Coordinates of C-alpha atoms in Angstrom, one line a residue:
M1 CA -6.5 -71.2 173.0
E2 CA -5.5 -67.6 173.3
F3 CA -8.0 -65.4 174.9
P4 CA -8.8 -62.9 172.1
R5 CA -9.7 -65.7 169.7
A6 CA -11.6 -67.6 172.4
L7 CA -13.7 -64.6 173.2
R8 CA -14.4 -63.7 169.6
E9 CA -15.4 -67.3 168.7
R10 CA -17.9 -67.4 171.5
R11 CA -19.3 -64.0 170.7
V12 CA -19.8 -64.9 167.0
R13 CA -21.3 -68.3 168.0
R14 CA -24.0 -66.4 169.9
R15 CA -24.5 -64.0 167.0
L16 CA -23.7 -60.9 169.0
S17 CA -22.0 -57.9 167.6
Q18 CA -19.2 -56.2 169.5
L19 CA -21.6 -53.4 170.4
D20 CA -24.2 -55.9 171.7
L21 CA -21.7 -57.6 173.9
A22 CA -20.1 -54.3 175.1
L23 CA -23.5 -53.0 176.2
R24 CA -24.3 -56.2 178.0
A25 CA -20.9 -56.2 179.8
G26 CA -21.0 -52.5 180.7
T27 CA -18.0 -51.5 178.5
T28 CA -17.5 -49.8 175.2
Q29 CA -17.3 -51.2 171.7
R30 CA -13.9 -49.7 171.3
H31 CA -12.5 -51.4 174.5
L32 CA -14.0 -54.7 173.4
S33 CA -12.5 -54.3 170.0
F34 CA -9.1 -53.8 171.6
I35 CA -9.5 -56.9 173.7
E36 CA -10.5 -59.1 170.8
S37 CA -7.5 -57.8 168.7
G38 CA -5.1 -58.4 171.6
R39 CA -4.3 -54.7 172.0
S40 CA -5.8 -54.5 175.5
V41 CA -5.5 -57.1 178.3
P42 CA -8.7 -57.4 180.3
G43 CA -8.7 -57.7 184.1
R44 CA -10.2 -60.7 185.8
N45 CA -13.5 -58.9 186.6
M46 CA -13.9 -57.9 182.9
V47 CA -13.4 -61.5 181.8
V48 CA -16.1 -62.7 184.3
R49 CA -18.5 -59.9 183.1
L50 CA -17.9 -60.9 179.5
A51 CA -18.5 -64.6 180.2
E52 CA -21.7 -63.8 182.1
S53 CA -22.9 -61.5 179.4
L54 CA -22.3 -64.3 176.8
E55 CA -24.4 -66.6 179.1
L56 CA -21.7 -69.2 178.9
P57 CA -22.0 -72.5 180.9
L58 CA -19.8 -72.5 184.0
R59 CA -17.3 -74.8 182.4
E60 CA -16.8 -72.4 179.5
R61 CA -16.5 -69.5 181.9
N62 CA -13.6 -71.2 183.6
E63 CA -12.1 -72.0 180.2
L64 CA -12.3 -68.3 179.3
L65 CA -10.6 -67.3 182.5
L66 CA -7.8 -69.8 182.0
A67 CA -7.3 -68.6 178.5
A68 CA -6.9 -65.0 179.9
G69 CA -4.3 -66.3 182.4
Y70 CA -6.6 -66.3 185.5
A71 CA -7.6 -69.1 187.9
P72 CA -11.1 -70.6 187.4
A73 CA -13.9 -68.9 189.3
Y74 CA -16.3 -71.9 189.7
P75 CA -15.5 -75.1 191.5
E76 CA -16.0 -78.5 190.0
S77 CA -16.8 -80.9 192.8
S78 CA -17.3 -84.7 192.7
L79 CA -20.9 -85.6 193.0
E80 CA -19.8 -87.8 195.9
A81 CA -18.3 -84.9 197.8
Q82 CA -19.7 -84.1 201.2
E83 CA -20.7 -80.6 200.2
L84 CA -23.0 -82.0 197.5
A85 CA -24.8 -84.4 199.9
P86 CA -27.9 -82.1 199.8
V87 CA -27.9 -82.4 196.0
R88 CA -27.8 -86.2 196.2
T89 CA -30.7 -86.1 198.7
A90 CA -32.7 -83.8 196.4
I91 CA -32.1 -86.0 193.4
D92 CA -33.3 -89.1 195.2
H93 CA -36.4 -87.2 196.4
I94 CA -37.2 -86.0 192.9
L95 CA -36.7 -89.4 191.3
R96 CA -38.9 -91.1 193.9
G97 CA -41.5 -88.4 193.8
H98 CA -41.9 -88.8 190.0
L99 CA -43.1 -92.4 190.3
P100 CA -44.9 -94.2 188.7
Y101 CA -43.4 -92.3 185.7
P102 CA -39.8 -92.8 184.6
A103 CA -37.1 -90.2 185.4
L104 CA -33.3 -90.2 185.3
V105 CA -30.4 -87.8 185.9
V106 CA -27.5 -87.5 183.5
D107 CA -24.3 -85.5 183.4
R108 CA -23.1 -83.2 180.7
G109 CA -22.2 -86.0 178.4
G110 CA -25.4 -87.9 178.9
D111 CA -23.9 -90.5 181.2
L112 CA -26.4 -91.9 183.7
I113 CA -26.1 -90.7 187.3
A114 CA -29.3 -92.3 188.7
A115 CA -32.8 -93.4 187.6
N116 CA -36.0 -94.4 189.4
P117 CA -37.4 -98.0 189.1
A118 CA -40.0 -96.9 186.5
F119 CA -37.1 -96.4 184.0
D120 CA -36.7 -100.2 183.9
L121 CA -39.8 -100.5 181.7
I122 CA -38.2 -98.2 179.1
A123 CA -34.8 -100.0 179.3
E124 CA -36.2 -103.5 179.3
G125 CA -34.5 -105.9 176.9
A126 CA -31.4 -103.7 176.4
A127 CA -28.0 -105.3 176.4
P128 CA -26.5 -105.3 180.0
E129 CA -23.4 -103.4 178.8
L130 CA -25.6 -100.4 177.9
L131 CA -27.3 -100.2 181.3
G132 CA -26.4 -98.8 184.7
P133 CA -24.7 -95.7 186.2
G134 CA -21.9 -94.4 184.0
R135 CA -23.4 -95.7 180.8
N136 CA -24.5 -93.2 178.2
V137 CA -28.3 -92.9 177.9
Y138 CA -28.1 -91.5 174.3
R139 CA -26.2 -94.7 173.2
L140 CA -28.8 -96.8 175.1
A141 CA -31.5 -95.0 173.1
L142 CA -30.1 -95.5 169.6
H143 CA -27.8 -98.5 169.8
P144 CA -29.2 -101.6 167.9
D145 CA -28.8 -103.6 171.2
G146 CA -30.6 -100.8 173.1
L147 CA -34.0 -99.2 172.6
A148 CA -33.8 -98.6 168.9
P149 CA -35.6 -101.8 167.8
R150 CA -38.5 -100.9 170.0
I151 CA -38.9 -97.2 169.1
R152 CA -41.8 -96.8 166.8
N153 CA -40.9 -93.3 165.6
L154 CA -37.1 -93.9 165.4
A155 CA -36.5 -91.2 162.7
E156 CA -38.1 -88.4 164.7
W157 CA -36.6 -89.5 168.0
A158 CA -33.1 -90.0 166.6
R159 CA -33.2 -86.5 165.1
H160 CA -34.3 -85.2 168.5
I161 CA -31.3 -86.8 170.2
L162 CA -28.7 -86.0 167.6
A163 CA -29.7 -82.3 167.5
G164 CA -28.6 -82.0 171.1
L165 CA -25.2 -83.5 170.8
G166 CA -23.3 -80.6 169.1
H167 CA -20.7 -80.6 171.9
R168 CA -20.0 -84.3 171.5
P169 CA -19.1 -84.7 167.8
E170 CA -17.5 -88.2 168.3
L171 CA -20.6 -89.6 170.1
R172 CA -22.9 -87.9 167.6
A173 CA -21.0 -89.6 164.7
E174 CA -21.2 -93.0 166.5
L175 CA -24.9 -92.7 167.1
A176 CA -25.6 -91.4 163.6
S177 CA -24.0 -94.6 162.2
Y178 CA -26.6 -96.7 164.0
I179 CA -29.5 -94.9 162.4
P180 CA -30.6 -95.9 158.8
E181 CA -31.8 -93.2 156.4
L182 CA -35.3 -93.0 157.7
E183 CA -37.9 -90.5 156.6
P184 CA -40.0 -88.8 159.3
S185 CA -43.6 -90.0 159.3
A186 CA -46.1 -88.0 157.3
G187 CA -48.4 -85.5 158.9
A188 CA -47.9 -83.0 161.7
L189 CA -45.8 -84.0 164.7
G190 CA -48.1 -82.2 167.2
F191 CA -46.9 -80.0 170.0
A192 CA -43.9 -82.1 170.9
V193 CA -41.9 -85.1 169.7
P194 CA -43.0 -88.1 171.8
L195 CA -41.1 -91.3 172.4
R196 CA -43.3 -94.0 171.0
L197 CA -42.0 -97.3 172.5
S198 CA -43.2 -100.9 172.4
S199 CA -43.0 -102.6 175.8
S200 CA -44.2 -105.6 177.8
R201 CA -47.0 -103.4 179.0
G202 CA -48.1 -102.5 175.4
D203 CA -47.2 -99.5 173.3
L204 CA -46.1 -96.4 175.3
S205 CA -46.3 -92.8 174.2
L206 CA -44.1 -90.5 176.4
M207 CA -43.3 -86.8 176.5
T208 CA -40.1 -85.6 178.2
T209 CA -39.2 -82.6 180.3
V210 CA -35.7 -81.5 181.2
T211 CA -34.9 -79.7 184.5
A212 CA -31.6 -78.2 185.7
F213 CA -30.3 -76.6 188.9
A214 CA -30.8 -73.0 187.8
T215 CA -28.8 -71.3 190.5
A216 CA -25.8 -73.6 190.5
V217 CA -22.3 -72.1 190.9
D218 CA -20.6 -75.5 190.9
V219 CA -19.7 -76.9 187.5
T220 CA -20.7 -80.5 188.3
L221 CA -24.1 -79.4 189.6
A222 CA -24.8 -77.0 186.8
E223 CA -24.2 -79.7 184.2
L224 CA -26.7 -82.2 185.8
K225 CA -30.0 -82.7 183.9
L226 CA -33.1 -84.4 185.2
E227 CA -35.1 -85.9 182.3
A228 CA -38.6 -86.8 183.4
F229 CA -41.0 -88.8 181.2
L230 CA -44.8 -88.2 181.3
P231 CA -47.6 -90.1 179.6
A232 CA -48.9 -88.6 176.4
D233 CA -52.1 -90.6 176.6
Q234 CA -54.3 -92.4 179.0
A235 CA -53.2 -95.9 178.0
T236 CA -49.6 -95.1 178.7
A237 CA -50.5 -93.6 182.1
E238 CA -52.4 -96.8 183.0
A239 CA -49.5 -99.0 181.8
L240 CA -47.0 -97.1 183.9
W241 CA -49.2 -97.3 187.0
A242 CA -49.7 -101.0 186.5
A243 CA -46.0 -101.6 186.0
A244 CA -45.1 -99.6 189.1
G245 CA -47.3 -101.6 191.4
P246 CA -46.7 -101.0 195.1
A247 CA -43.9 -98.5 194.4
A248 CA -46.4 -96.0 193.1
S249 CA -48.3 -96.1 196.4
V250 CA -45.1 -95.6 198.4
A251 CA -44.5 -92.5 196.3
G252 CA -47.8 -91.2 197.5
G253 CA -49.5 -90.9 194.1
Q254 CA -52.9 -91.8 192.8
A255 CA -53.7 -94.0 189.9
P256 CA -55.4 -92.3 186.9
G257 CA -58.7 -93.9 187.7
N258 CA -58.7 -92.5 191.2
M259 CA -57.9 -88.9 190.3

């Protein structure tokens, strides 16, 4: 894609006027207008400033630099690379520290990088081909052979997942085909959409939080997401502690009744 069109599309997508972006990037509206029309060729530093001002993900910043004819500014390392060894250690520490509650790490596309043992309770009964590192957790959630038959609030949870897949239109279309035309349940949803899931330990009600490496300058690291599940009620907390058994003690936590 040519740079002027790439820049303009990203600016419009973020609903910024030329003046808004120019002020953020420390330039003039006139200069930005010339850049977007192709009458002026920006230098590398200007492209970087514009990408930062648009708050683009690192991958898109590299794409914008390439479109302008410059080399990418941000490396994209393999997660197995030696320089990311501290990251792998940190991920393992976070996953173990979250026990007895489930937690997992996924990449940009939702493919599983790692999960702690408590995630097994969520994934129980799913087809083997949907499980394990490299498998897509969104497909696991909504596939008929995955979690979908056990999700009590499938309509709300499916909408929650599909809303976050704008950058993966093919996957979004596949997952949408698995979901029947369900109406959301009546009444208020509350402060967050929980995952209501039947399990061998009884019905679970789980909230989720998503964490990212905020200061990352490596594309791979910046795109990792840690999704941690937390109990939305006492019964779920007790079920998760019971399922974890000795693993919870190793993690150094305390059961709800001992808090």
